Short mmCIF file of N, CA and C and ligand atoms in Angstrom, two decimals:
data_model
loop_
_atom_site.label_atom_id
_atom_site.label_comp_id
_atom_site.label_asym_id
_atom_site.label_seq_id
_atom_site.Cartn_x
_atom_site.Cartn_y
_atom_site.Cartn_z
N MET A 1 49.73 -10.23 -42.96
CA MET A 1 48.34 -10.24 -42.96
C MET A 1 47.84 -8.88 -42.45
N MET A 2 46.97 -8.25 -43.18
CA MET A 2 46.37 -6.94 -42.89
C MET A 2 45.38 -7.17 -41.56
N SER A 3 45.26 -5.94 -40.87
CA SER A 3 44.45 -6.13 -39.79
C SER A 3 42.88 -6.05 -40.20
N LEU A 4 42.12 -6.74 -39.44
CA LEU A 4 40.77 -6.82 -39.79
C LEU A 4 40.03 -5.59 -39.18
N LEU A 5 38.89 -5.24 -39.82
CA LEU A 5 38.01 -4.11 -39.39
C LEU A 5 37.09 -4.59 -38.50
N ASP A 6 36.58 -3.78 -37.47
CA ASP A 6 35.61 -4.02 -36.64
C ASP A 6 34.19 -3.89 -37.29
N ILE A 7 33.29 -4.84 -37.15
CA ILE A 7 31.95 -4.76 -37.70
C ILE A 7 30.99 -4.28 -36.64
N LEU A 8 30.36 -3.10 -37.02
CA LEU A 8 29.31 -2.49 -36.09
C LEU A 8 28.18 -3.63 -35.91
N GLN A 9 27.68 -3.67 -34.70
CA GLN A 9 26.59 -4.53 -34.42
C GLN A 9 25.29 -3.82 -34.02
N PHE A 10 24.18 -4.27 -34.70
CA PHE A 10 22.86 -3.85 -34.29
C PHE A 10 22.71 -3.88 -32.81
N PRO A 11 22.08 -2.83 -32.19
CA PRO A 11 21.36 -1.73 -32.79
C PRO A 11 22.24 -0.44 -32.74
N ASP A 12 23.44 -0.63 -33.06
CA ASP A 12 24.38 0.65 -33.18
C ASP A 12 23.79 1.78 -34.17
N ASP A 13 23.73 2.85 -33.68
CA ASP A 13 23.07 3.98 -34.47
C ASP A 13 23.79 4.26 -35.71
N ARG A 14 25.12 3.92 -35.72
CA ARG A 14 25.90 4.32 -36.95
C ARG A 14 25.53 3.53 -38.08
N LEU A 15 24.86 2.29 -37.86
CA LEU A 15 24.41 1.58 -39.01
C LEU A 15 23.22 2.29 -39.73
N ARG A 16 22.75 3.21 -39.16
CA ARG A 16 21.60 4.05 -39.69
C ARG A 16 22.03 5.26 -40.58
N ARG A 17 23.34 5.52 -40.56
CA ARG A 17 23.74 6.71 -41.44
C ARG A 17 23.76 6.37 -42.85
N VAL A 18 23.39 7.36 -43.65
CA VAL A 18 23.43 7.28 -45.09
C VAL A 18 24.72 7.53 -45.65
N ALA A 19 25.32 6.73 -46.38
CA ALA A 19 26.72 6.84 -46.84
C ALA A 19 26.74 8.02 -48.00
N ALA A 20 27.85 8.67 -48.09
CA ALA A 20 28.16 9.58 -49.13
C ALA A 20 28.86 8.98 -50.37
N GLU A 21 28.65 9.70 -51.43
CA GLU A 21 29.28 9.15 -52.74
C GLU A 21 30.82 9.11 -52.47
N VAL A 22 31.42 8.21 -53.16
CA VAL A 22 32.94 8.14 -53.19
C VAL A 22 33.37 9.08 -54.40
N GLY A 23 34.28 10.02 -54.19
CA GLY A 23 34.62 10.93 -55.20
C GLY A 23 36.10 10.72 -55.59
N VAL A 24 36.84 10.06 -54.55
CA VAL A 24 38.33 10.04 -54.73
C VAL A 24 38.68 8.61 -54.86
N PHE A 25 39.37 8.14 -56.00
CA PHE A 25 39.75 6.75 -56.23
C PHE A 25 41.29 6.70 -56.01
N ASP A 26 41.61 6.56 -54.77
CA ASP A 26 43.12 6.53 -54.48
C ASP A 26 43.54 5.29 -53.86
N GLN A 27 44.75 5.23 -53.44
CA GLN A 27 45.38 4.11 -52.71
C GLN A 27 44.54 3.80 -51.45
N ALA A 28 44.09 4.81 -50.77
CA ALA A 28 43.43 4.58 -49.43
C ALA A 28 42.06 3.85 -49.68
N LEU A 29 41.45 4.22 -50.81
CA LEU A 29 40.23 3.42 -51.20
C LEU A 29 40.55 2.07 -51.47
N ALA A 30 41.53 1.83 -52.18
CA ALA A 30 41.97 0.41 -52.59
C ALA A 30 42.24 -0.38 -51.37
N LYS A 31 42.93 0.22 -50.37
CA LYS A 31 43.37 -0.41 -49.17
C LYS A 31 42.10 -0.74 -48.35
N LEU A 32 41.15 0.18 -48.23
CA LEU A 32 39.83 0.00 -47.55
C LEU A 32 39.14 -1.17 -48.09
N ALA A 33 39.08 -1.25 -49.46
CA ALA A 33 38.31 -2.38 -50.08
C ALA A 33 38.95 -3.66 -49.86
N ALA A 34 40.39 -3.71 -49.89
CA ALA A 34 41.05 -4.98 -49.52
C ALA A 34 40.85 -5.43 -48.18
N ARG A 35 40.84 -4.47 -47.25
CA ARG A 35 40.56 -4.82 -45.86
C ARG A 35 39.07 -5.26 -45.57
N MET A 36 38.16 -4.69 -46.35
CA MET A 36 36.83 -5.10 -46.24
C MET A 36 36.76 -6.55 -46.74
N LEU A 37 37.35 -6.82 -47.74
CA LEU A 37 37.23 -8.23 -48.36
C LEU A 37 37.83 -9.20 -47.32
N GLU A 38 38.94 -8.89 -46.84
CA GLU A 38 39.61 -9.74 -45.85
C GLU A 38 38.71 -9.99 -44.69
N THR A 39 38.13 -8.82 -44.16
CA THR A 39 37.27 -8.91 -43.02
C THR A 39 36.00 -9.72 -43.27
N MET A 40 35.43 -9.62 -44.47
CA MET A 40 34.34 -10.44 -44.94
C MET A 40 34.65 -11.84 -45.00
N TYR A 41 35.79 -12.25 -45.67
CA TYR A 41 36.19 -13.65 -45.71
C TYR A 41 36.32 -14.33 -44.31
N GLN A 42 37.03 -13.51 -43.45
CA GLN A 42 37.32 -13.99 -42.15
C GLN A 42 36.03 -14.30 -41.33
N SER A 43 35.04 -13.33 -41.59
CA SER A 43 33.75 -13.44 -40.89
C SER A 43 32.83 -14.46 -41.57
N ARG A 44 33.29 -15.05 -42.66
CA ARG A 44 32.47 -15.99 -43.39
C ARG A 44 31.14 -15.30 -44.02
N GLY A 45 31.29 -14.14 -44.37
CA GLY A 45 30.10 -13.48 -45.03
C GLY A 45 30.26 -13.42 -46.56
N VAL A 46 29.18 -13.11 -47.14
CA VAL A 46 29.13 -13.09 -48.59
C VAL A 46 29.05 -11.67 -49.11
N GLY A 47 28.87 -10.67 -48.17
CA GLY A 47 28.85 -9.30 -48.56
C GLY A 47 29.22 -8.38 -47.33
N LEU A 48 29.82 -7.31 -47.59
CA LEU A 48 30.11 -6.35 -46.58
C LEU A 48 30.10 -4.90 -47.02
N ALA A 49 29.22 -4.01 -46.39
CA ALA A 49 29.13 -2.69 -46.88
C ALA A 49 29.96 -1.79 -45.89
N ALA A 50 30.57 -0.73 -46.57
CA ALA A 50 31.48 0.18 -45.77
C ALA A 50 30.77 0.67 -44.47
N THR A 51 29.55 0.98 -44.59
CA THR A 51 28.69 1.41 -43.40
C THR A 51 28.93 0.49 -42.26
N GLN A 52 29.03 -0.80 -42.53
CA GLN A 52 29.18 -1.78 -41.30
C GLN A 52 30.55 -1.73 -40.69
N VAL A 53 31.50 -0.97 -41.32
CA VAL A 53 32.80 -1.01 -40.66
C VAL A 53 33.04 0.52 -40.28
N ASP A 54 31.90 1.20 -40.19
CA ASP A 54 31.92 2.69 -39.83
C ASP A 54 32.62 3.70 -40.70
N VAL A 55 32.59 3.32 -42.02
CA VAL A 55 33.04 4.12 -43.07
C VAL A 55 31.87 4.54 -43.95
N HIS A 56 31.51 5.78 -43.87
CA HIS A 56 30.23 6.18 -44.47
C HIS A 56 30.32 6.71 -45.86
N ARG A 57 30.90 5.75 -46.72
CA ARG A 57 31.18 6.05 -48.09
C ARG A 57 30.33 4.90 -48.90
N ARG A 58 30.02 5.21 -50.07
CA ARG A 58 29.15 4.28 -50.81
C ARG A 58 30.01 3.22 -51.51
N LEU A 59 30.33 2.19 -50.86
CA LEU A 59 30.96 0.98 -51.44
C LEU A 59 30.60 -0.21 -50.65
N PHE A 60 30.68 -1.37 -51.39
CA PHE A 60 30.56 -2.65 -50.76
C PHE A 60 31.37 -3.64 -51.48
N VAL A 61 31.72 -4.70 -50.76
CA VAL A 61 32.38 -5.91 -51.30
C VAL A 61 31.43 -7.05 -51.25
N ALA A 62 31.66 -8.11 -52.09
CA ALA A 62 30.80 -9.25 -52.07
C ALA A 62 31.61 -10.43 -52.68
N ASP A 63 31.30 -11.69 -52.31
CA ASP A 63 31.66 -12.79 -52.95
C ASP A 63 30.64 -13.84 -52.89
N CYS A 64 29.88 -14.04 -53.89
CA CYS A 64 28.67 -14.97 -53.89
C CYS A 64 28.97 -16.22 -54.71
N ALA A 65 30.22 -16.51 -54.88
CA ALA A 65 30.56 -17.75 -55.58
C ALA A 65 30.00 -18.89 -54.82
N ASP A 66 29.48 -19.98 -55.53
CA ASP A 66 29.11 -21.20 -54.73
C ASP A 66 30.21 -21.83 -54.07
N ASP A 67 29.82 -22.57 -53.04
CA ASP A 67 30.76 -23.30 -52.19
C ASP A 67 31.52 -24.32 -53.22
N GLY A 68 32.83 -24.43 -53.03
CA GLY A 68 33.59 -25.28 -53.84
C GLY A 68 34.08 -24.68 -55.12
N GLN A 69 33.54 -23.48 -55.45
CA GLN A 69 34.09 -22.71 -56.56
C GLN A 69 35.10 -21.75 -56.22
N PRO A 70 35.96 -21.37 -57.20
CA PRO A 70 37.04 -20.33 -56.87
C PRO A 70 36.43 -19.08 -56.40
N PRO A 71 37.09 -18.33 -55.48
CA PRO A 71 36.58 -17.08 -54.92
C PRO A 71 36.43 -16.10 -56.05
N GLU A 72 35.37 -15.31 -55.91
CA GLU A 72 35.10 -14.32 -56.87
C GLU A 72 34.78 -12.92 -56.14
N PRO A 73 35.95 -12.29 -55.70
CA PRO A 73 35.83 -11.11 -54.99
C PRO A 73 35.30 -9.97 -55.88
N LEU A 74 34.26 -9.23 -55.38
CA LEU A 74 33.68 -8.17 -56.17
C LEU A 74 33.63 -6.89 -55.49
N ILE A 75 33.98 -5.77 -56.02
CA ILE A 75 33.93 -4.48 -55.41
C ILE A 75 32.98 -3.52 -56.17
N PHE A 76 31.98 -2.98 -55.53
CA PHE A 76 31.04 -2.01 -56.15
C PHE A 76 31.14 -0.70 -55.36
N ILE A 77 31.51 0.39 -56.28
CA ILE A 77 31.56 1.68 -55.66
C ILE A 77 30.51 2.64 -56.24
N ASN A 78 29.85 3.32 -55.40
CA ASN A 78 28.65 4.20 -55.87
C ASN A 78 27.61 3.46 -56.66
N PRO A 79 27.17 2.18 -56.11
CA PRO A 79 26.29 1.33 -56.90
C PRO A 79 24.86 1.92 -56.92
N VAL A 80 24.24 1.74 -58.10
CA VAL A 80 22.94 2.15 -58.32
C VAL A 80 22.16 1.07 -59.01
N ILE A 81 20.94 0.67 -58.53
CA ILE A 81 20.21 -0.38 -59.30
C ILE A 81 19.37 0.39 -60.33
N LEU A 82 19.66 -0.10 -61.52
CA LEU A 82 19.02 0.43 -62.74
C LEU A 82 17.63 -0.21 -63.01
N ASP A 83 17.57 -1.40 -62.70
CA ASP A 83 16.39 -2.17 -63.14
C ASP A 83 16.32 -3.37 -62.11
N ALA A 84 15.11 -3.59 -61.74
CA ALA A 84 14.85 -4.76 -60.74
C ALA A 84 13.58 -5.57 -61.29
N ARG A 85 13.70 -6.91 -61.29
CA ARG A 85 12.67 -7.73 -61.81
C ARG A 85 12.32 -8.94 -61.05
N GLY A 86 11.08 -9.25 -61.05
CA GLY A 86 10.77 -10.58 -60.30
C GLY A 86 10.70 -10.29 -58.83
N GLN A 87 10.13 -11.31 -58.15
CA GLN A 87 10.06 -11.10 -56.69
C GLN A 87 10.38 -12.54 -56.00
N ILE A 88 11.23 -12.43 -55.09
CA ILE A 88 11.52 -13.72 -54.20
C ILE A 88 11.57 -13.42 -52.77
N GLU A 89 11.29 -14.46 -52.00
CA GLU A 89 11.54 -14.40 -50.61
C GLU A 89 12.92 -15.00 -50.41
N SER A 90 13.78 -14.13 -49.80
CA SER A 90 15.06 -14.50 -49.54
C SER A 90 15.41 -14.66 -48.12
N GLU A 91 16.10 -15.80 -47.76
CA GLU A 91 16.48 -16.05 -46.39
C GLU A 91 17.77 -15.30 -46.12
N GLU A 92 17.77 -14.29 -45.19
CA GLU A 92 19.03 -13.43 -45.12
C GLU A 92 19.38 -13.51 -43.65
N GLY A 93 20.78 -13.17 -43.56
CA GLY A 93 21.47 -12.99 -42.29
C GLY A 93 22.36 -11.76 -42.56
N CYS A 94 23.02 -11.34 -41.48
CA CYS A 94 23.91 -10.05 -41.70
C CYS A 94 24.97 -10.06 -40.61
N LEU A 95 26.12 -9.84 -41.05
CA LEU A 95 27.25 -9.71 -40.11
C LEU A 95 27.14 -8.74 -39.00
N SER A 96 26.21 -7.83 -39.13
CA SER A 96 25.97 -6.82 -38.10
C SER A 96 24.81 -7.28 -37.18
N ILE A 97 24.24 -8.38 -37.59
CA ILE A 97 22.99 -8.93 -36.81
C ILE A 97 23.27 -10.37 -36.56
N PRO A 98 24.32 -10.80 -35.76
CA PRO A 98 24.72 -12.12 -35.58
C PRO A 98 23.68 -13.18 -35.04
N GLY A 99 23.60 -14.20 -35.64
CA GLY A 99 22.60 -15.28 -35.08
C GLY A 99 21.20 -15.05 -35.58
N VAL A 100 20.90 -14.12 -36.43
CA VAL A 100 19.54 -13.85 -36.77
C VAL A 100 19.40 -14.13 -38.32
N ASN A 101 18.41 -14.91 -38.74
CA ASN A 101 18.18 -15.15 -40.07
C ASN A 101 16.63 -14.98 -40.23
N ASP A 102 16.22 -14.43 -41.28
CA ASP A 102 14.67 -14.42 -41.58
C ASP A 102 14.56 -14.24 -43.18
N LYS A 103 13.22 -14.37 -43.55
CA LYS A 103 12.90 -14.21 -44.97
C LYS A 103 12.46 -12.73 -45.21
N VAL A 104 12.95 -12.16 -46.25
CA VAL A 104 12.56 -10.75 -46.67
C VAL A 104 12.18 -10.81 -48.18
N PRO A 105 11.40 -9.97 -48.59
CA PRO A 105 11.08 -9.88 -50.00
C PRO A 105 12.09 -9.12 -50.73
N ARG A 106 12.59 -9.73 -51.93
CA ARG A 106 13.62 -8.98 -52.75
C ARG A 106 13.17 -9.20 -54.20
N ALA A 107 13.81 -8.30 -55.08
CA ALA A 107 13.73 -8.56 -56.43
C ALA A 107 14.55 -9.89 -56.81
N GLN A 108 14.11 -10.54 -57.80
CA GLN A 108 14.79 -11.88 -58.13
C GLN A 108 16.08 -11.53 -59.03
N ALA A 109 16.01 -10.43 -59.87
CA ALA A 109 17.12 -10.14 -60.77
C ALA A 109 17.27 -8.56 -60.77
N VAL A 110 18.55 -8.12 -60.74
CA VAL A 110 18.77 -6.74 -60.83
C VAL A 110 19.83 -6.39 -61.91
N ARG A 111 19.75 -5.15 -62.40
CA ARG A 111 20.83 -4.64 -63.26
C ARG A 111 21.48 -3.42 -62.39
N VAL A 112 22.77 -3.54 -62.15
CA VAL A 112 23.46 -2.46 -61.38
C VAL A 112 24.49 -1.71 -62.10
N ARG A 113 24.60 -0.49 -61.84
CA ARG A 113 25.69 0.32 -62.36
C ARG A 113 26.56 0.66 -61.17
N ALA A 114 27.89 0.67 -61.29
CA ALA A 114 28.85 0.99 -60.24
C ALA A 114 30.11 1.32 -60.83
N GLN A 115 31.04 1.81 -60.01
CA GLN A 115 32.44 2.07 -60.48
C GLN A 115 33.30 1.10 -59.82
N ASN A 116 34.50 0.96 -60.43
CA ASN A 116 35.56 0.04 -59.89
C ASN A 116 36.61 0.97 -59.18
N LEU A 117 37.67 0.29 -58.69
CA LEU A 117 38.68 1.10 -57.94
C LEU A 117 39.42 2.16 -58.73
N ALA A 118 39.33 1.96 -60.03
CA ALA A 118 39.97 2.93 -60.94
C ALA A 118 39.00 4.05 -61.19
N GLY A 119 37.77 3.93 -60.79
CA GLY A 119 36.77 4.91 -61.05
C GLY A 119 35.92 4.77 -62.30
N ASP A 120 36.29 3.73 -62.89
CA ASP A 120 35.59 3.34 -64.27
C ASP A 120 34.22 2.72 -63.96
N THR A 121 33.30 3.22 -64.79
CA THR A 121 31.87 2.81 -64.58
C THR A 121 31.62 1.49 -65.21
N PHE A 122 30.88 0.54 -64.58
CA PHE A 122 30.60 -0.69 -65.20
C PHE A 122 29.12 -1.04 -64.93
N GLU A 123 28.53 -1.84 -65.83
CA GLU A 123 27.20 -2.40 -65.55
C GLU A 123 27.27 -3.86 -65.43
N ARG A 124 26.30 -4.45 -64.57
CA ARG A 124 26.31 -5.89 -64.43
C ARG A 124 24.88 -6.37 -64.16
N SER A 125 24.41 -7.45 -64.77
CA SER A 125 23.29 -8.02 -64.39
C SER A 125 23.46 -9.12 -63.41
N ALA A 126 22.55 -9.33 -62.44
CA ALA A 126 22.76 -10.45 -61.43
C ALA A 126 21.34 -11.04 -61.13
N ASP A 127 21.42 -12.32 -60.78
CA ASP A 127 20.20 -12.89 -60.29
C ASP A 127 20.62 -13.79 -59.10
N GLY A 128 19.56 -14.49 -58.47
CA GLY A 128 19.93 -15.30 -57.36
C GLY A 128 20.63 -14.69 -56.16
N LEU A 129 21.58 -15.37 -55.56
CA LEU A 129 22.26 -14.93 -54.32
C LEU A 129 22.86 -13.55 -54.55
N LEU A 130 23.62 -13.26 -55.76
CA LEU A 130 24.41 -12.09 -56.04
C LEU A 130 23.28 -10.84 -56.05
N ALA A 131 22.15 -11.10 -56.71
CA ALA A 131 21.14 -9.98 -56.95
C ALA A 131 20.56 -9.58 -55.44
N VAL A 132 20.45 -10.70 -54.59
CA VAL A 132 19.96 -10.49 -53.21
C VAL A 132 21.02 -9.68 -52.39
N CYS A 133 22.28 -10.06 -52.59
CA CYS A 133 23.41 -9.46 -51.95
C CYS A 133 23.51 -8.04 -52.27
N ILE A 134 23.35 -7.56 -53.47
CA ILE A 134 23.55 -6.28 -54.00
C ILE A 134 22.41 -5.45 -53.34
N GLN A 135 21.11 -6.00 -53.31
CA GLN A 135 20.12 -5.21 -52.75
C GLN A 135 20.36 -5.06 -51.17
N HIS A 136 20.79 -6.13 -50.54
CA HIS A 136 21.02 -6.02 -49.06
C HIS A 136 22.23 -5.06 -48.69
N GLU A 137 23.19 -5.02 -49.53
CA GLU A 137 24.44 -4.15 -49.32
C GLU A 137 24.03 -2.74 -49.58
N ILE A 138 23.35 -2.48 -50.64
CA ILE A 138 22.87 -1.03 -51.02
C ILE A 138 21.97 -0.55 -49.93
N ASP A 139 21.21 -1.42 -49.46
CA ASP A 139 20.31 -1.01 -48.26
C ASP A 139 21.21 -0.56 -47.12
N HIS A 140 22.30 -1.18 -46.79
CA HIS A 140 23.27 -0.84 -45.71
C HIS A 140 23.71 0.65 -46.07
N LEU A 141 24.02 1.01 -47.25
CA LEU A 141 24.64 2.26 -47.57
C LEU A 141 23.56 3.32 -47.35
N ASP A 142 22.27 2.90 -47.33
CA ASP A 142 21.17 3.87 -47.11
C ASP A 142 20.75 3.77 -45.63
N GLY A 143 21.47 3.16 -44.81
CA GLY A 143 21.17 2.97 -43.40
C GLY A 143 19.96 2.05 -43.10
N LYS A 144 19.73 1.13 -44.02
CA LYS A 144 18.63 0.20 -43.82
C LYS A 144 19.16 -1.28 -43.58
N LEU A 145 18.51 -1.99 -42.75
CA LEU A 145 18.79 -3.34 -42.46
C LEU A 145 17.82 -4.29 -42.89
N PHE A 146 18.17 -5.63 -43.02
CA PHE A 146 17.10 -6.53 -43.56
C PHE A 146 16.03 -6.74 -42.65
N ILE A 147 16.34 -6.55 -41.30
CA ILE A 147 15.27 -6.74 -40.32
C ILE A 147 14.22 -5.61 -40.44
N ASP A 148 14.55 -4.52 -41.10
CA ASP A 148 13.58 -3.44 -41.27
C ASP A 148 12.29 -3.91 -42.08
N TYR A 149 12.50 -5.05 -42.71
CA TYR A 149 11.39 -5.60 -43.57
C TYR A 149 10.50 -6.55 -42.73
N LEU A 150 10.97 -6.80 -41.52
CA LEU A 150 10.12 -7.65 -40.63
C LEU A 150 9.11 -6.88 -39.82
N SER A 151 8.32 -7.53 -39.12
CA SER A 151 7.31 -6.81 -38.27
C SER A 151 8.01 -6.17 -37.06
N PRO A 152 7.41 -5.04 -36.62
CA PRO A 152 7.98 -4.31 -35.40
C PRO A 152 8.20 -5.19 -34.23
N LEU A 153 7.27 -6.20 -34.09
CA LEU A 153 7.34 -7.07 -33.01
C LEU A 153 8.64 -7.97 -32.99
N LYS A 154 8.87 -8.59 -34.22
CA LYS A 154 10.02 -9.37 -34.49
C LYS A 154 11.33 -8.58 -34.32
N ARG A 155 11.29 -7.25 -34.85
CA ARG A 155 12.50 -6.51 -34.73
C ARG A 155 12.77 -6.20 -33.23
N GLN A 156 11.72 -6.02 -32.46
CA GLN A 156 11.96 -5.70 -31.08
C GLN A 156 12.53 -6.83 -30.38
N ARG A 157 12.08 -8.05 -30.69
CA ARG A 157 12.61 -9.31 -30.16
C ARG A 157 14.09 -9.43 -30.42
N ILE A 158 14.40 -9.05 -31.63
CA ILE A 158 15.83 -9.32 -32.09
C ILE A 158 16.71 -8.25 -31.35
N ARG A 159 16.28 -7.01 -31.23
CA ARG A 159 16.96 -5.95 -30.49
C ARG A 159 17.18 -6.40 -29.06
N LYS A 160 16.29 -6.99 -28.39
CA LYS A 160 16.42 -7.44 -27.03
C LYS A 160 17.42 -8.57 -26.93
N LYS A 161 17.30 -9.54 -27.83
CA LYS A 161 18.22 -10.58 -27.93
C LYS A 161 19.66 -10.10 -28.00
N LEU A 162 19.95 -9.29 -29.00
CA LEU A 162 21.25 -8.69 -29.15
C LEU A 162 21.81 -8.00 -28.07
N GLU A 163 20.92 -7.04 -27.48
CA GLU A 163 21.32 -6.28 -26.34
C GLU A 163 21.75 -7.20 -25.19
N LYS A 164 21.01 -8.22 -25.01
CA LYS A 164 21.39 -9.17 -23.94
C LYS A 164 22.69 -9.81 -24.25
N GLN A 165 22.92 -10.27 -25.53
CA GLN A 165 24.26 -10.87 -25.93
C GLN A 165 25.37 -9.90 -25.63
N ALA A 166 25.18 -8.68 -25.97
CA ALA A 166 26.26 -7.62 -25.82
C ALA A 166 26.60 -7.39 -24.43
N ARG A 167 25.64 -7.51 -23.50
CA ARG A 167 25.86 -7.36 -22.06
C ARG A 167 26.73 -8.47 -21.41
N GLN A 168 26.65 -9.69 -22.05
CA GLN A 168 27.28 -10.82 -21.44
C GLN A 168 28.80 -10.81 -21.93
N PRO A 169 29.68 -10.69 -20.96
CA PRO A 169 31.12 -10.65 -21.33
C PRO A 169 31.51 -12.03 -21.87
N GLY A 170 32.35 -12.03 -22.96
CA GLY A 170 32.78 -13.34 -23.51
C GLY A 170 31.69 -14.19 -24.09
N SER A 171 30.59 -13.55 -24.28
CA SER A 171 29.42 -14.30 -25.02
C SER A 171 29.83 -14.41 -26.47
N PRO A 172 29.18 -15.37 -27.17
CA PRO A 172 29.43 -15.43 -28.61
C PRO A 172 28.57 -14.42 -29.35
N GLY A 173 28.19 -13.29 -28.79
CA GLY A 173 27.44 -12.38 -29.38
C GLY A 173 27.97 -11.68 -30.69
N VAL A 174 29.29 -11.70 -30.78
CA VAL A 174 29.92 -11.16 -31.96
C VAL A 174 30.42 -12.25 -32.95
N ALA A 175 29.93 -13.37 -32.70
CA ALA A 175 30.23 -14.53 -33.63
C ALA A 175 29.80 -14.07 -35.07
N ALA A 176 30.66 -14.25 -36.03
CA ALA A 176 30.32 -13.74 -37.41
C ALA A 176 29.52 -14.81 -38.12
N ARG A 177 28.61 -14.29 -39.00
CA ARG A 177 27.92 -15.20 -39.94
C ARG A 177 27.37 -14.49 -41.05
NI1 NI B 1 24.33 -7.05 -43.85
#
């Protein structure tokens, strides 16, 4: 089994870095994507951006298959949203902000262009959970977190809660979700 990657926890400043384009499609990139998928599955997440594992390159992995369905691991490299339609309130959480869930406004459907591990460009339309996931993960690559959509007061409360968790040794502060 490959080793898991450490996931940065809010309010770590490294979560605010803007990721750079991926230009080289080599074995190291494939290995990184595989380790990100493994880390995401072990953490029971549905998406993980490279930024969250302190790699500031534009890629993320996701699996938004419904419970009980076969896994559908997805890799998006240099993703760009071409078109966004509709509006929904989505209930979100984040592996970098454990124990916090809240509603944020998102587009209901998106069309995204990205590259695969071979560097080939593809386009794909998504709605529902996958559309939300794509928007959430691209935000990570731009140094943005879902709690940025909440009020400053709520964000301040979340920061205090997580800082307190981080100070308590052996606390479940890093429990994944
Ligand atoms: Ni996240």
